[in-house]
Each structure stands twice: as C-alpha cells, then as structure tokens.
mmCIF file of C-alpha atoms in Angstrom:
data_model
loop_
_atom_site.group_PDB
_atom_site.id
_atom_site.type_symbol
_atom_site.label_atom_id
_atom_site.label_comp_id
_atom_site.label_asym_id
_atom_site.label_seq_id
_atom_site.Cartn_x
_atom_site.Cartn_y
_atom_site.Cartn_z
ATOM 1 C CA MET A 282 81.572 49.858 121.296
ATOM 2 C CA ALA A 283 81.805 51.726 124.590
ATOM 3 C CA SER A 284 83.552 50.598 127.736
ATOM 4 C CA ILE A 285 83.305 52.169 131.194
ATOM 5 C CA GLY A 286 86.110 51.574 133.683
ATOM 6 C CA PRO A 287 87.214 52.981 137.055
ATOM 7 C CA ARG A 288 90.222 55.318 137.379
ATOM 8 C CA TYR A 289 92.442 55.209 140.484
ATOM 9 C CA ASP A 290 95.161 57.449 141.838
ATOM 10 C CA ARG A 291 98.582 56.233 143.030
ATOM 11 C CA ASP A 292 97.124 55.239 146.386
ATOM 12 C CA LYS A 293 94.465 53.107 144.724
ATOM 13 C CA ASN A 294 91.704 55.572 145.577
ATOM 14 C CA LEU A 295 88.852 55.790 143.101
ATOM 15 C CA ILE A 296 88.991 59.172 141.375
ATOM 16 C CA GLY A 297 86.466 58.683 138.594
ATOM 17 C CA TRP A 298 85.172 56.656 135.683
ATOM 18 C CA GLN A 299 86.624 56.661 132.191
ATOM 19 C CA ALA A 300 84.394 56.153 129.169
ATOM 20 C CA ARG A 301 86.010 54.895 125.947
ATOM 21 C CA VAL A 302 84.206 54.666 122.626
ATOM 22 C CA ILE A 303 85.889 52.534 119.966
ATOM 23 C CA ARG A 304 84.234 52.450 116.559
ATOM 24 C CA LYS A 305 85.701 51.448 113.200
ATOM 25 C CA GLY A 306 86.347 54.475 111.014
ATOM 26 C CA TYR A 307 86.524 56.831 113.978
ATOM 27 C CA PRO A 308 89.376 57.757 116.332
ATOM 28 C CA THR A 309 89.056 56.419 119.866
ATOM 29 C CA SER A 310 87.182 58.876 122.080
ATOM 30 C CA SER A 311 87.650 58.878 125.830
ATOM 31 C CA LYS A 312 86.746 61.090 128.762
ATOM 32 C CA THR A 313 86.827 60.733 132.544
ATOM 33 C CA PHE A 314 83.945 61.641 134.853
ATOM 34 C CA ARG A 315 83.470 61.638 138.602
ATOM 35 C CA GLN A 316 80.185 59.754 138.375
ATOM 36 C CA LYS A 317 79.736 56.499 136.478
ATOM 37 C CA LYS A 318 76.300 57.558 135.223
ATOM 38 C CA ASP A 319 77.825 60.659 133.627
ATOM 39 C CA ALA A 320 80.403 58.489 131.829
ATOM 40 C CA GLU A 321 77.670 56.192 130.554
ATOM 41 C CA GLN A 322 75.552 59.132 129.373
ATOM 42 C CA TRP A 323 78.508 60.681 127.539
ATOM 43 C CA ALA A 324 79.379 57.380 125.837
ATOM 44 C CA ARG A 325 75.781 56.946 124.634
ATOM 45 C CA SER A 326 75.703 60.472 123.202
ATOM 46 C CA ILE A 327 78.954 59.865 121.294
ATOM 47 C CA GLU A 328 77.665 56.575 119.886
ATOM 48 C CA ASN A 329 74.391 58.226 118.862
ATOM 49 C CA GLU A 330 76.276 60.935 116.998
ATOM 50 C CA MET A 331 78.328 58.292 115.202
ATOM 51 C CA ASP A 332 75.180 56.389 114.272
ATOM 52 C CA LYS A 333 73.642 59.559 112.815
ATOM 53 C CA GLY A 334 76.842 60.616 111.062
ATOM 54 C CA ILE A 335 77.075 63.915 112.943
ATOM 55 C CA TRP A 336 80.009 63.090 115.232
ATOM 56 C CA ARG A 337 82.709 65.726 115.593
ATOM 57 C CA ASP A 338 86.128 65.329 117.150
ATOM 58 C CA ARG A 339 86.156 66.999 120.590
ATOM 59 C CA SER A 340 89.634 65.984 121.682
ATOM 60 C CA GLU A 341 91.329 69.294 120.846
ATOM 61 C CA ALA A 342 88.657 71.377 122.576
ATOM 62 C CA GLU A 343 88.531 69.047 125.571
ATOM 63 C CA HIS A 344 92.288 69.180 126.163
ATOM 64 C CA THR A 345 92.976 72.878 125.494
ATOM 65 C CA THR A 346 92.511 75.329 128.335
ATOM 66 C CA LEU A 347 91.180 78.801 127.709
ATOM 67 C CA LYS A 348 94.524 80.209 128.852
ATOM 68 C CA ASP A 349 96.416 78.153 126.258
ATOM 69 C CA ALA A 350 93.952 79.116 123.536
ATOM 70 C CA LEU A 351 94.384 82.783 124.437
ATOM 71 C CA ASN A 352 98.154 82.407 124.154
ATOM 72 C CA ARG A 353 97.748 80.993 120.665
ATOM 73 C CA TYR A 354 95.337 83.802 119.808
ATOM 74 C CA ALA A 355 97.930 86.341 120.985
ATOM 75 C CA GLN A 356 100.570 84.778 118.726
ATOM 76 C CA GLU A 357 98.530 84.128 115.583
ATOM 77 C CA ILE A 358 95.561 86.504 115.478
ATOM 78 C CA ILE A 359 96.290 89.699 117.392
ATOM 79 C CA PRO A 360 99.369 90.629 115.292
ATOM 80 C CA THR A 361 97.085 90.749 112.234
ATOM 81 C CA LYS A 362 94.628 93.191 113.820
ATOM 82 C CA LYS A 363 94.948 96.960 113.894
ATOM 83 C CA SER A 364 93.413 97.024 117.383
ATOM 84 C CA GLY A 365 95.877 94.425 118.626
ATOM 85 C CA ASP A 366 97.593 96.691 121.165
ATOM 86 C CA ARG A 367 94.299 97.271 122.922
ATOM 87 C CA GLU A 368 93.120 93.668 122.682
ATOM 88 C CA ILE A 369 96.249 92.243 124.273
ATOM 89 C CA GLY A 370 95.240 93.991 127.499
ATOM 90 C CA TYR A 371 91.804 92.359 127.448
ATOM 91 C CA LEU A 372 93.411 89.009 126.669
ATOM 92 C CA ARG A 373 95.791 89.152 129.651
ATOM 93 C CA GLN A 374 92.903 89.992 131.948
ATOM 94 C CA TRP A 375 90.972 86.931 130.733
ATOM 95 C CA GLN A 376 93.997 84.777 131.457
ATOM 96 C CA LYS A 377 94.010 85.902 135.088
ATOM 97 C CA ARG A 378 90.405 84.875 135.693
ATOM 98 C CA PRO A 379 89.420 81.457 137.142
ATOM 99 C CA ILE A 380 87.653 80.589 133.891
ATOM 100 C CA ALA A 381 91.044 80.522 132.115
ATOM 101 C CA LYS A 382 91.915 77.220 133.827
ATOM 102 C CA ARG A 383 88.906 75.501 132.281
ATOM 103 C CA PHE A 384 89.034 73.494 129.071
ATOM 104 C CA MET A 385 87.472 75.211 126.080
ATOM 105 C CA ALA A 386 84.787 72.548 125.611
ATOM 106 C CA SER A 387 83.687 72.735 129.251
ATOM 107 C CA ILE A 388 82.962 76.482 129.340
ATOM 108 C CA GLU A 389 79.267 77.282 129.218
ATOM 109 C CA GLY A 390 77.191 80.439 129.136
ATOM 110 C CA GLN A 391 76.820 80.481 132.922
ATOM 111 C CA ASP A 392 80.616 80.529 133.261
ATOM 112 C CA VAL A 393 80.837 83.603 131.038
ATOM 113 C CA ALA A 394 77.961 85.185 132.960
ATOM 114 C CA MET A 395 79.968 84.694 136.163
ATOM 115 C CA SER A 396 82.929 86.462 134.556
ATOM 116 C CA ILE A 397 80.651 89.357 133.611
ATOM 117 C CA LYS A 398 79.648 89.693 137.276
ATOM 118 C CA GLU A 399 83.322 89.684 138.251
ATOM 119 C CA MET A 400 84.036 92.522 135.843
ATOM 120 C CA GLU A 401 81.046 94.522 137.067
ATOM 121 C CA ALA A 402 82.281 94.102 140.658
ATOM 122 C CA GLU A 403 85.662 95.436 139.521
ATOM 123 C CA GLY A 404 83.974 98.617 138.323
ATOM 124 C CA LYS A 405 84.237 97.975 134.576
ATOM 125 C CA GLY A 406 81.650 99.788 132.495
ATOM 126 C CA PRO A 407 79.215 98.113 130.074
ATOM 127 C CA ASN A 408 81.170 99.069 126.957
ATOM 128 C CA THR A 409 84.471 97.806 128.421
ATOM 129 C CA ILE A 410 82.827 94.497 129.334
ATOM 130 C CA ARG A 411 81.400 94.216 125.821
ATOM 131 C CA LEU A 412 84.890 94.648 124.379
ATOM 132 C CA HIS A 413 86.192 91.860 126.635
ATOM 133 C CA LEU A 414 83.328 89.621 125.498
ATOM 134 C CA ALA A 415 83.979 90.464 121.841
ATOM 135 C CA LEU A 416 87.531 89.166 122.153
ATOM 136 C CA LEU A 417 86.387 85.944 123.840
ATOM 137 C CA SER A 418 83.684 85.436 121.225
ATOM 138 C CA ASN A 419 86.129 85.913 118.366
ATOM 139 C CA LEU A 420 88.536 83.465 120.016
ATOM 140 C CA TYR A 421 85.817 80.771 120.003
ATOM 141 C CA ASN A 422 84.915 81.500 116.392
ATOM 142 C CA VAL A 423 88.555 81.212 115.311
ATOM 143 C CA ALA A 424 89.063 78.007 117.316
ATOM 144 C CA LYS A 425 85.925 76.489 115.787
ATOM 145 C CA LYS A 426 86.813 77.360 112.198
ATOM 146 C CA GLU A 427 90.601 77.143 112.133
ATOM 147 C CA TRP A 428 91.943 75.155 115.105
ATOM 148 C CA ARG A 429 90.280 71.749 114.742
ATOM 149 C CA MET A 430 87.663 72.543 117.398
ATOM 150 C CA SER A 431 84.582 72.321 115.201
ATOM 151 C CA SER A 432 82.538 70.853 118.057
ATOM 152 C CA LEU A 433 82.727 74.078 120.074
ATOM 153 C CA ASP A 434 79.667 76.162 120.838
ATOM 154 C CA ASN A 435 80.349 79.827 121.491
ATOM 155 C CA PRO A 436 79.320 80.461 125.137
ATOM 156 C CA VAL A 437 79.338 84.236 124.645
ATOM 157 C CA GLU A 438 76.317 83.900 122.377
ATOM 158 C CA LEU A 439 74.363 82.381 125.272
ATOM 159 C CA VAL A 440 74.654 85.310 127.713
ATOM 160 C CA ARG A 441 72.980 88.692 127.960
ATOM 161 C CA LYS A 442 75.425 91.507 127.264
ATOM 162 C CA PRO A 443 75.535 94.521 129.599
ATOM 163 C CA LYS A 444 73.230 97.222 128.333
ATOM 164 C CA LEU A 445 75.066 100.240 127.017
ATOM 165 C CA PRO A 446 74.166 103.535 128.666
ATOM 166 C CA GLN A 447 72.370 106.085 126.565
ATOM 167 C CA GLY A 448 74.865 107.943 124.414
ATOM 168 C CA ARG A 449 75.832 111.502 125.280
ATOM 169 C CA ASP A 450 73.685 114.113 123.563
ATOM 170 C CA ARG A 451 75.809 117.128 124.466
ATOM 171 C CA ARG A 452 75.959 119.761 121.763
ATOM 172 C CA LEU A 453 77.098 123.351 121.646
ATOM 173 C CA ILE A 454 74.186 125.556 122.720
ATOM 174 C CA ASP A 455 73.482 129.253 122.406
ATOM 175 C CA ASP A 456 76.790 131.163 122.157
ATOM 176 C CA GLU A 457 79.028 128.432 123.630
ATOM 177 C CA GLU A 458 81.105 128.129 120.468
ATOM 178 C CA THR A 459 81.839 131.867 120.455
ATOM 179 C CA ARG A 460 82.667 131.885 124.169
ATOM 180 C CA LEU A 461 84.928 128.847 123.863
ATOM 181 C CA LEU A 462 86.905 130.312 120.988
ATOM 182 C CA ALA A 463 87.199 133.653 122.806
ATOM 183 C CA ALA A 464 88.555 131.835 125.861
ATOM 184 C CA CYS A 465 91.214 130.215 123.678
ATOM 185 C CA ASP A 466 92.404 133.638 122.534
ATOM 186 C CA GLU A 467 92.310 135.141 126.021
ATOM 187 C CA GLY A 468 94.040 132.193 127.677
ATOM 188 C CA LEU A 469 97.075 132.215 125.405
ATOM 189 C CA THR A 470 95.966 128.953 123.828
ATOM 190 C CA ALA A 471 95.202 130.239 120.350
ATOM 191 C CA TRP A 472 96.787 127.034 119.016
ATOM 192 C CA LEU A 473 93.704 125.218 120.330
ATOM 193 C CA ARG A 474 91.301 127.279 118.207
ATOM 194 C CA PRO A 475 92.001 125.688 114.768
ATOM 195 C CA ALA A 476 91.815 122.157 116.218
ATOM 196 C CA ILE A 477 88.378 122.903 117.690
ATOM 197 C CA LEU A 478 87.071 124.400 114.461
ATOM 198 C CA PHE A 479 88.544 121.596 112.344
ATOM 199 C CA ALA A 480 86.840 118.974 114.527
ATOM 200 C CA ILE A 481 83.496 120.768 114.135
ATOM 201 C CA GLU A 482 83.918 120.992 110.357
ATOM 202 C CA THR A 483 84.993 117.379 109.737
ATOM 203 C CA ALA A 484 83.543 115.195 112.536
ATOM 204 C CA MET A 485 86.930 113.490 112.676
ATOM 205 C CA ARG A 486 87.862 111.633 115.845
ATOM 206 C CA ALA A 487 90.451 113.163 118.171
ATOM 207 C CA GLY A 488 92.877 110.344 117.348
ATOM 208 C CA GLU A 489 92.444 111.019 113.630
ATOM 209 C CA ILE A 490 93.284 114.692 114.060
ATOM 210 C CA LEU A 491 95.884 114.586 116.818
ATOM 211 C CA GLU A 492 98.835 112.472 117.875
ATOM 212 C CA THR A 493 97.562 110.233 120.674
ATOM 213 C CA TRP A 494 99.348 108.300 123.413
ATOM 214 C CA ARG A 495 97.892 105.816 125.874
ATOM 215 C CA TYR A 496 99.096 103.516 128.607
ATOM 216 C CA LEU A 497 98.688 99.990 127.286
ATOM 217 C CA LYS A 498 99.665 96.686 128.861
ATOM 218 C CA ASP A 499 102.530 94.654 127.443
ATOM 219 C CA ALA A 500 102.758 90.842 127.346
ATOM 220 C CA GLU A 501 103.720 90.787 131.049
ATOM 221 C CA GLY A 502 100.843 93.029 132.052
ATOM 222 C CA ASN A 503 103.003 96.118 132.677
ATOM 223 C CA LYS A 504 101.699 99.539 131.685
ATOM 224 C CA VAL A 505 103.726 101.073 128.872
ATOM 225 C CA LYS A 506 103.140 104.490 127.312
ATOM 226 C CA THR A 507 102.471 103.757 123.657
ATOM 227 C CA LYS A 508 101.655 105.924 120.660
ATOM 228 C CA VAL A 509 98.359 104.767 119.185
ATOM 229 C CA SER A 510 97.877 107.502 116.595
ATOM 230 C CA ASP A 511 100.188 109.736 114.557
ATOM 231 C CA GLY A 512 97.424 112.242 113.969
ATOM 232 C CA LEU A 513 96.634 114.000 110.709
ATOM 233 C CA GLN A 514 99.659 114.432 108.421
ATOM 234 C CA TRP A 515 100.152 117.018 105.681
ATOM 235 C CA SER A 516 100.748 114.111 103.326
ATOM 236 C CA ASP A 517 97.128 113.070 103.995
ATOM 237 C CA ILE A 518 95.787 116.409 102.734
ATOM 238 C CA ASP A 519 94.882 117.190 99.136
ATOM 239 C CA LEU A 520 93.951 120.870 99.029
ATOM 240 C CA LYS A 521 92.981 120.767 95.340
ATOM 241 C CA LYS A 522 90.558 117.870 95.781
ATOM 242 C CA ARG A 523 89.569 119.200 99.237
ATOM 243 C CA THR A 524 90.044 115.858 100.963
ATOM 244 C CA ALA A 525 91.876 114.305 103.883
ATOM 245 C CA HIS A 526 92.720 110.620 103.486
ATOM 246 C CA LEU A 527 92.819 108.648 106.738
ATOM 247 C CA THR A 528 94.655 105.347 106.474
ATOM 248 C CA LYS A 529 94.356 104.424 110.152
ATOM 249 C CA THR A 530 90.991 104.806 111.866
ATOM 250 C CA LYS A 531 89.345 103.423 114.980
ATOM 251 C CA ASN A 532 87.218 100.880 113.107
ATOM 252 C CA GLY A 533 90.176 99.747 110.991
ATOM 253 C CA ASP A 534 88.867 100.989 107.631
ATOM 254 C CA ALA A 535 90.567 103.774 105.700
ATOM 255 C CA ARG A 536 88.346 106.616 104.552
ATOM 256 C CA THR A 537 88.629 109.887 102.684
ATOM 257 C CA VAL A 538 87.007 112.870 104.389
ATOM 258 C CA PRO A 539 85.681 115.722 102.215
ATOM 259 C CA LEU A 540 86.715 119.139 103.524
ATOM 260 C CA SER A 541 84.473 122.195 103.678
ATOM 261 C CA SER A 542 85.619 125.612 102.530
ATOM 262 C CA ARG A 543 86.051 126.594 106.156
ATOM 263 C CA ALA A 544 88.212 123.526 106.841
ATOM 264 C CA ILE A 545 90.376 124.329 103.813
ATOM 265 C CA GLN A 546 90.823 127.904 105.025
ATOM 266 C CA LEU A 547 91.875 126.658 108.467
ATOM 267 C CA LEU A 548 94.513 124.412 106.906
ATOM 268 C CA GLN A 549 95.830 127.138 104.644
ATOM 269 C CA GLU A 550 96.312 129.421 107.634
ATOM 270 C CA LEU A 551 98.248 126.844 109.662
ATOM 271 C CA PRO A 552 102.069 127.047 109.714
ATOM 272 C CA ARG A 553 103.975 124.040 108.382
ATOM 273 C CA SER A 554 106.712 124.158 110.987
ATOM 274 C CA HIS A 555 106.531 120.586 112.246
ATOM 275 C CA ASP A 556 109.383 118.387 111.062
ATOM 276 C CA ASP A 557 107.382 115.188 111.588
ATOM 277 C CA GLY A 558 104.701 116.257 109.112
ATOM 278 C CA ARG A 559 101.879 116.693 111.619
ATOM 279 C CA VAL A 560 99.143 119.175 110.721
ATOM 280 C CA PHE A 561 98.475 119.991 114.372
ATOM 281 C CA GLY A 562 101.728 120.048 116.314
ATOM 282 C CA THR A 563 100.314 118.877 119.613
ATOM 283 C CA THR A 564 98.889 115.764 121.246
ATOM 284 C CA TYR A 565 95.383 114.812 122.268
ATOM 285 C CA GLU A 566 96.505 114.766 125.901
ATOM 286 C CA ALA A 567 97.568 118.425 125.667
ATOM 287 C CA ILE A 568 94.371 119.369 123.816
ATOM 288 C CA LYS A 569 92.210 117.589 126.388
ATOM 289 C CA GLN A 570 93.719 119.522 129.293
ATOM 290 C CA ALA A 571 93.666 122.879 127.504
ATOM 291 C CA PHE A 572 90.095 122.270 126.326
ATOM 292 C CA ALA A 573 88.921 121.637 129.893
ATOM 293 C CA ARG A 574 90.648 124.803 131.160
ATOM 294 C CA ASN A 575 89.102 126.958 128.438
ATOM 295 C CA CYS A 576 85.641 125.521 129.040
ATOM 296 C CA ALA A 577 85.996 126.485 132.696
ATOM 297 C CA ARG A 578 87.220 129.954 131.723
ATOM 298 C CA ALA A 579 84.217 130.376 129.403
ATOM 299 C CA GLY A 580 81.757 129.088 131.994
ATOM 300 C CA ILE A 581 80.867 126.032 129.884
ATOM 301 C CA GLU A 582 79.970 122.876 131.798
ATOM 302 C CA ASP A 583 80.123 119.195 130.822
ATOM 303 C CA LEU A 584 81.600 119.635 127.361
ATOM 304 C CA HIS A 585 84.285 117.264 126.080
ATOM 305 C CA PHE A 586 86.419 117.537 122.967
ATOM 306 C CA HIS A 587 84.803 114.347 121.672
ATOM 307 C CA ASP A 588 81.406 116.064 121.863
ATOM 308 C CA LEU A 589 82.524 118.135 118.876
ATOM 309 C CA ARG A 590 82.155 114.959 116.786
ATOM 310 C CA HIS A 591 78.517 114.778 117.931
ATOM 311 C CA GLU A 592 78.106 118.438 117.033
ATOM 312 C CA ALA A 593 79.617 118.010 113.566
ATOM 313 C CA THR A 594 77.592 114.875 112.752
ATOM 314 C CA SER A 595 74.355 116.556 113.759
ATOM 315 C CA ARG A 596 75.202 119.604 111.634
ATOM 316 C CA PHE A 597 75.640 117.382 108.578
ATOM 317 C CA PHE A 598 72.024 116.257 108.881
ATOM 318 C CA GLU A 599 70.855 119.799 109.521
ATOM 319 C CA LYS A 600 72.544 120.754 106.243
ATOM 320 C CA GLY A 601 70.484 118.099 104.452
ATOM 321 C CA PHE A 602 72.933 115.185 104.151
ATOM 322 C CA ASN A 603 71.292 111.748 104.099
ATOM 323 C CA PRO A 604 72.561 108.889 106.349
ATOM 324 C CA MET A 605 74.718 107.331 103.618
ATOM 325 C CA GLU A 606 76.408 110.646 102.887
ATOM 326 C CA ALA A 607 76.927 111.449 106.553
ATOM 327 C CA SER A 608 78.366 108.021 107.366
ATOM 328 C CA ALA A 609 80.788 108.311 104.440
ATOM 329 C CA ILE A 610 82.189 111.428 106.110
ATOM 330 C CA THR A 611 82.117 110.304 109.744
ATOM 331 C CA GLY A 612 83.144 106.672 109.227
ATOM 332 C CA HIS A 613 80.277 105.133 111.207
ATOM 333 C CA LYS A 614 79.736 101.551 110.071
ATOM 334 C CA THR A 615 76.141 101.130 111.207
ATOM 335 C CA LEU A 616 73.058 103.314 111.252
ATOM 336 C CA GLN A 617 72.688 102.570 114.969
ATOM 337 C CA MET A 618 76.111 104.021 115.760
ATOM 338 C CA LEU A 619 75.445 106.999 113.499
ATOM 339 C CA LYS A 620 72.194 107.600 115.357
ATOM 340 C CA ARG A 621 74.031 107.671 118.700
ATOM 341 C CA TYR A 622 76.179 110.512 117.373
ATOM 342 C CA THR A 623 73.307 112.476 115.848
ATOM 343 C CA HIS A 624 71.287 114.859 118.000
ATOM 344 C CA LEU A 625 69.071 117.121 115.951
ATOM 345 C CA LYS A 626 67.645 120.219 117.565
ATOM 346 C CA ALA A 627 63.851 120.171 117.779
ATOM 347 C CA GLU A 628 63.650 123.891 117.018
ATOM 348 C CA ASP A 629 65.539 123.371 113.744
ATOM 349 C CA LEU A 630 63.267 120.511 112.741
ATOM 350 C CA ALA A 631 60.241 122.659 113.551
ATOM 351 C CA LYS A 632 61.373 125.265 111.023
ATOM 352 C CA ARG A 633 61.330 122.640 108.272
ATOM 353 C CA LEU A 634 57.682 121.812 109.088
ATOM 354 C CA ASP A 635 56.489 125.264 107.969
#
C-alpha cells in the first residue's frame, strides 16, 4: 500500500511530500516531491506497474547523478575502448555542465536539447556535438544493461541531432597533382612527395600513414600533448603479398590494405633509416604544414592532405571497384560514409555511357 507524508526541514518548514509504496514481494519504493499531487500520482503509477507485473527498480537511477555515472564510466568503460583518450575529454566537459548535477532518472530529452544549445553557443560544430551525444547515449545504454538501472530511458534518443554539413568534395583537378609534386621538389621538401603519392594510392588516413600527436585533456582537464598514432611501420608491410596490415585504425577495426604496383615501388625506393621502424620518418603535424606551403607555392587553393583520401576513394570506383571492394580497402564501415568520401567526375561517367 502507498502512504503520503509531509517532509520538514530542521526548522519545521514543509519542504515536500514523500510517497512510500510497500508491497509484499517488492522492495520499499519511496520518493519525495514538492507537490502532494505529484507524490500521489507517482505512488499510483508504481502500484499500477506492480499490479501489471512490469515494475522495475528505479532506486539506483534515482539516486545516481550524471556526474557520478560519468566517473564510473571513466573507470570501467573508457579504458576498454581504443578511442578512450578522446572520449575522456568529452566526458569531462559533460561533468562541467549543469545537467551533470541531475539524477540519471530525472534527465529528459529537453534537458539534453538544452545541452546541445549550450554547445552550439560555445561554437562546437555539428560533428563534435554528435560525438558528445554518442558518449552520453552509450553511458545510458551501459547503465541500463549493466548497472542495475533497467528502468532508464535513453534521453539522447528523444532529441534531434545537429545536421552534419555536406561533406567536402574537393578533388585534384586538371594538373594540380603535377604542380603539387613539382612544388615539393622545388621547395626542398622532396620527403613530402612519397607521402602524398602513397596517400593517393592507398586511401589510408593521415594517422594510419604518419605518426600523429594531439593535445588531449587528462583527468583534471589539462591539455597534454599525446601520441595518438605511431604511423605505418615497416613491420606492417608485406612486399611479397603487397599488403599493409593496420592494427590500429580510427574506427577501431584492424584491416589489411592491398598495395598497388605504384605503392610498392614507392616503398621500395624509401630509405630504411628510422630506428623506430617508421616507414615515413615524419609526423602528420610536419606534413600538414609543409603540404599547405607547397599548395601555396603551386597556386593550389583549398586543398587539405585529408582530401587525398577522397581522391583515392573516388579513383577506386573509377577503376571499376564495387562498394564492397572499395570499403575493404578504405575501411569505411557504412555505405553512407563511403559515399561521403566518393566524388566521381561527371565527365568520366559520361565516357562510360558511350
């Protein structure tokens, strides 16, 4: 049976109404509300669930704040994820938001929507916001399945996600490839040339080819320069089989990349003078700066090193590869993502119509 009683503070001031539901075979459920009618409504809903046999224990979710749940997530879940270094930064930012003080069970879609507006006001882009929401959503799924919070509804599923901007469609046009490579030779950055050509031949990500460092936040929120990729190693290369095996990729899945004859030739011409086993003895940060300088020298505008992955993926389709074959090389998990990286030239498609 349910009982509704007033709750007072130390000065005997009424602060709310506590509802208690006591039913044989069930643990005692209780919750305090500011209004008596809300306490009565809650008690009736609990009793109805018990009558129908669909009652679920809410105590854990109703007494665990989002901040505390995020701390547990940081201790138990993030260490098992390959993207943990990046996710810890998103997690700490969630903990600083007003929503973090709320109990897990009390957070609704409108609360998450408010957080989205906060992030937009802070200048965060749609994709960054989506990554923050992905972490929060996974936290709720874990809490529901593994942390005795089976009554939880995932509030992230109730909000509209920021719309991603249309993907870049920048490809090399006309004689840009020739001009870019010539600029590398003229600008005393010939070491950049094989990295550019290898990226075009393989569609590998910059972090898969090159050693990469980023500033990530530690547990206290301080920025720390951290290596996030070792880059391609000679031990990953099998020249006889013409493959490069990548054990650590952005999406977390290992893959083996087939190498073209041109890619093999590039590798055979590279010196093996790096003690740490790297194929390309430089970092993505150095490549990025040198790439921008050479583009300027060659008179090429709005071209990024990452655009070479778009170029390579599109060339695979122009060579006749089907989506399954292309995705096996590039590592795209979904056709939608593969489509964002594929930009076929209309003039090339027109030739196939003859």
